């Protein structure tokens, strides 16, 4: 059934070219997640998440708290939360901010992650926003400590002191509940290896092994993207307990599209990229190619973040990493975001840009597609980027209006429902 659907959708996308199928009544039988992902079926995309599970057994599908009940087991994402957002009457793209005060009966939560003062990496930024939202809802949050009265804890991968934490859970029996937020895999995110090409080889990252050394105590495992889940499964790992996929979100009191600079085709189009890491995986070879080949009579390009030692650009303007409060207005002053990183589970830099109202041109093949959905175009090779940029400029308003992001309020609801499910066991 899915194969027939794919062929039909691909033809429609090429013919219509404006993602009308995303809202079409003819696709009313599809889940929201399927609608989000139908635009991924063009020949330029080698990875098509969302239509089936890797090793998708019935038992494993049943553990997904937010899985579709369709017979093919298609994962349905946060369809209960993500509703279409339209332009305001003034024409400004400004999705309504819906704030939830629900706690789902959760009164306290312990979080294990060594928080870093920004600017820092994306996972750190998301967890800061999540904790801020929990505390806004009057939920007690304890950091990096097991204390009396707190029965449920969330561990972030292995970004904390693992050994004493594991020892404490071993001693607790079943008195304490663990929700494990899984990342990466490190195999890809830290070591630049692609499970689709190299999983058959014996090498595994020590960090991933330690993640699953902790995960054996989990009553639930939360992944940032379907891509991340699939890559972990390809490496042979078996996440425990309930399963949930929740995209990262940003602090929407900082990253938003209100008051952003209006787009105009009568001036140069402003491109922006950002990254905390200066690692190879963040796309610096692509930036270098664009520095040499992009038509800078049509485009400006600005990069904020760390760059590799010795790398110099002649056309791209750069700025060292800045705080979120300084980065956010820069995003609102630029038009199109370029997400050039690869083997990327769920880029916080990309979420920040989308939340700021920036259509995106992105490297295909990882978690970017699940975030951008119909709000931009993908490419495989740097040589394809100029044409993709031209396409987004031509239909800028349409791509911008297609942007959908998970808000921190929605993410908090999803996390709290997982905690509640564990506490009820």
PDB file of N, CA, C and O in Angstrom, residues 19 22 32-33 36-37 39-40 82 247 362 368-376 402-406:
ATOM      1  N   UNK A  19       3.150  21.870  -2.731  1.00  0.00           N
ATOM      2  CA  UNK A  19       2.768  21.155  -1.530  1.00  0.00           C
ATOM      3  C   UNK A  19       1.278  21.270  -1.221  1.00  0.00           C
ATOM      4  O   UNK A  19       0.863  21.182  -0.075  1.00  0.00           O
ATOM      5  N   UNK A  22      -0.322  18.669   0.819  1.00  0.00           N
ATOM      6  CA  UNK A  22      -0.172  18.666   2.274  1.00  0.00           C
ATOM      7  C   UNK A  22      -1.506  18.946   2.949  1.00  0.00           C
ATOM      8  O   UNK A  22      -1.796  18.451   4.029  1.00  0.00           O
ATOM      9  N   UNK A  32      -1.331  12.854   9.955  1.00  0.00           N
ATOM     10  CA  UNK A  32      -0.643  14.139   9.800  1.00  0.00           C
ATOM     11  C   UNK A  32       0.831  13.922   9.515  1.00  0.00           C
ATOM     12  O   UNK A  32       1.434  14.612   8.712  1.00  0.00           O
ATOM     13  N   UNK A  33       1.428  12.904  10.196  1.00  0.00           N
ATOM     14  CA  UNK A  33       2.854  12.636   9.993  1.00  0.00           C
ATOM     15  C   UNK A  33       3.118  12.221   8.552  1.00  0.00           C
ATOM     16  O   UNK A  33       4.107  12.642   7.947  1.00  0.00           O
ATOM     17  N   UNK A  36       3.076  15.264   6.424  1.00  0.00           N
ATOM     18  CA  UNK A  36       4.295  16.034   6.592  1.00  0.00           C
ATOM     19  C   UNK A  36       5.419  15.496   5.726  1.00  0.00           C
ATOM     20  O   UNK A  36       6.248  16.252   5.217  1.00  0.00           O
ATOM     21  N   UNK A  37       5.456  14.182   5.562  1.00  0.00           N
ATOM     22  CA  UNK A  37       6.621  13.560   4.955  1.00  0.00           C
ATOM     23  C   UNK A  37       6.452  13.209   3.483  1.00  0.00           C
ATOM     24  O   UNK A  37       7.386  12.732   2.856  1.00  0.00           O
ATOM     25  N   UNK A  39       6.424  15.070   0.981  1.00  0.00           N
ATOM     26  CA  UNK A  39       7.315  15.854   0.122  1.00  0.00           C
ATOM     27  C   UNK A  39       8.727  15.298   0.095  1.00  0.00           C
ATOM     28  O   UNK A  39       9.556  15.736  -0.692  1.00  0.00           O
ATOM     29  N   UNK A  40       9.017  14.300   0.929  1.00  0.00           N
ATOM     30  CA  UNK A  40      10.367  13.749   0.979  1.00  0.00           C
ATOM     31  C   UNK A  40      10.618  12.703  -0.104  1.00  0.00           C
ATOM     32  O   UNK A  40      11.696  12.164  -0.192  1.00  0.00           O
ATOM     33  N   UNK A  82       0.414  18.966  16.756  1.00  0.00           N
ATOM     34  CA  UNK A  82       0.796  19.860  15.675  1.00  0.00           C
ATOM     35  C   UNK A  82      -0.388  20.123  14.760  1.00  0.00           C
ATOM     36  O   UNK A  82      -0.817  19.271  14.013  1.00  0.00           O
ATOM     37  N   UNK A 247      10.535  15.862  18.851  1.00  0.00           N
ATOM     38  CA  UNK A 247      11.555  16.766  18.305  1.00  0.00           C
ATOM     39  C   UNK A 247      11.969  17.791  19.351  1.00  0.00           C
ATOM     40  O   UNK A 247      11.190  18.180  20.214  1.00  0.00           O
ATOM     41  N   UNK A 362      18.419  22.376   2.986  1.00  0.00           N
ATOM     42  CA  UNK A 362      19.112  21.478   3.907  1.00  0.00           C
ATOM     43  C   UNK A 362      19.702  20.264   3.206  1.00  0.00           C
ATOM     44  O   UNK A 362      19.215  19.800   2.173  1.00  0.00           O
ATOM     45  N   UNK A 368      17.099  16.355   9.426  1.00  0.00           N
ATOM     46  CA  UNK A 368      16.621  17.661   8.958  1.00  0.00           C
ATOM     47  C   UNK A 368      15.238  17.577   8.323  1.00  0.00           C
ATOM     48  O   UNK A 368      14.395  18.458   8.515  1.00  0.00           O
ATOM     49  N   UNK A 369      15.015  16.527   7.541  1.00  0.00           N
ATOM     50  CA  UNK A 369      13.756  16.422   6.793  1.00  0.00           C
ATOM     51  C   UNK A 369      12.546  16.400   7.718  1.00  0.00           C
ATOM     52  O   UNK A 369      11.486  16.950   7.391  1.00  0.00           O
ATOM     53  N   UNK A 370      12.678  15.782   8.886  1.00  0.00           N
ATOM     54  CA  UNK A 370      11.556  15.695   9.822  1.00  0.00           C
ATOM     55  C   UNK A 370      11.224  17.040  10.445  1.00  0.00           C
ATOM     56  O   UNK A 370      10.096  17.252  10.905  1.00  0.00           O
ATOM     57  N   UNK A 371      12.194  17.936  10.478  1.00  0.00           N
ATOM     58  CA  UNK A 371      11.978  19.263  11.043  1.00  0.00           C
ATOM     59  C   UNK A 371      11.477  20.244   9.996  1.00  0.00           C
ATOM     60  O   UNK A 371      10.530  20.993  10.223  1.00  0.00           O
ATOM     61  N   UNK A 372      12.103  20.231   8.829  1.00  0.00           N
ATOM     62  CA  UNK A 372      11.756  21.208   7.781  1.00  0.00           C
ATOM     63  C   UNK A 372      10.412  20.873   7.156  1.00  0.00           C
ATOM     64  O   UNK A 372       9.601  21.762   6.862  1.00  0.00           O
ATOM     65  N   UNK A 373      10.159  19.598   6.947  1.00  0.00           N
ATOM     66  CA  UNK A 373       8.921  19.155   6.305  1.00  0.00           C
ATOM     67  C   UNK A 373       8.709  19.922   5.002  1.00  0.00           C
ATOM     68  O   UNK A 373       9.550  19.877   4.117  1.00  0.00           O
ATOM     69  N   UNK A 374       7.617  20.657   4.866  1.00  0.00           N
ATOM     70  CA  UNK A 374       7.342  21.370   3.616  1.00  0.00           C
ATOM     71  C   UNK A 374       7.827  22.814   3.659  1.00  0.00           C
ATOM     72  O   UNK A 374       7.446  23.626   2.818  1.00  0.00           O
ATOM     73  N   UNK A 375       8.709  23.124   4.602  1.00  0.00           N
ATOM     74  CA  UNK A 375       9.181  24.497   4.756  1.00  0.00           C
ATOM     75  C   UNK A 375      10.507  24.782   4.102  1.00  0.00           C
ATOM     76  O   UNK A 375      11.212  25.719   4.519  1.00  0.00           O
ATOM     77  N   UNK A 376      10.884  24.009   3.093  1.00  0.00           N
ATOM     78  CA  UNK A 376      12.156  24.253   2.421  1.00  0.00           C
ATOM     79  C   UNK A 376      12.446  23.174   1.403  1.00  0.00           C
ATOM     80  O   UNK A 376      11.583  22.363   1.064  1.00  0.00           O
ATOM     81  N   UNK A 402       4.547  27.225   5.158  1.00  0.00           N
ATOM     82  CA  UNK A 402       4.499  25.787   5.409  1.00  0.00           C
ATOM     83  C   UNK A 402       5.299  25.367   6.636  1.00  0.00           C
ATOM     84  O   UNK A 402       5.308  24.185   6.999  1.00  0.00           O
ATOM     85  N   UNK A 403       6.003  26.298   7.263  1.00  0.00           N
ATOM     86  CA  UNK A 403       6.843  25.937   8.412  1.00  0.00           C
ATOM     87  C   UNK A 403       5.981  25.466   9.575  1.00  0.00           C
ATOM     88  O   UNK A 403       4.988  26.091   9.920  1.00  0.00           O
ATOM     89  N   UNK A 404       6.379  24.334  10.170  1.00  0.00           N
ATOM     90  CA  UNK A 404       5.750  23.810  11.370  1.00  0.00           C
ATOM     91  C   UNK A 404       6.866  23.472  12.351  1.00  0.00           C
ATOM     92  O   UNK A 404       7.832  22.787  11.984  1.00  0.00           O
ATOM     93  N   UNK A 405       6.748  23.901  13.574  1.00  0.00           N
ATOM     94  CA  UNK A 405       7.732  23.520  14.586  1.00  0.00           C
ATOM     95  C   UNK A 405       7.012  23.000  15.827  1.00  0.00           C
ATOM     96  O   UNK A 405       5.878  23.403  16.113  1.00  0.00           O
ATOM     97  N   UNK A 406       7.665  22.110  16.540  1.00  0.00           N
ATOM     98  CA  UNK A 406       7.177  21.684  17.840  1.00  0.00           C
ATOM     99  C   UNK A 406       7.542  22.770  18.839  1.00  0.00           C
ATOM    100  O   UNK A 406       8.711  23.130  18.970  1.00  0.00           O
TER     101      UNK A 406
END
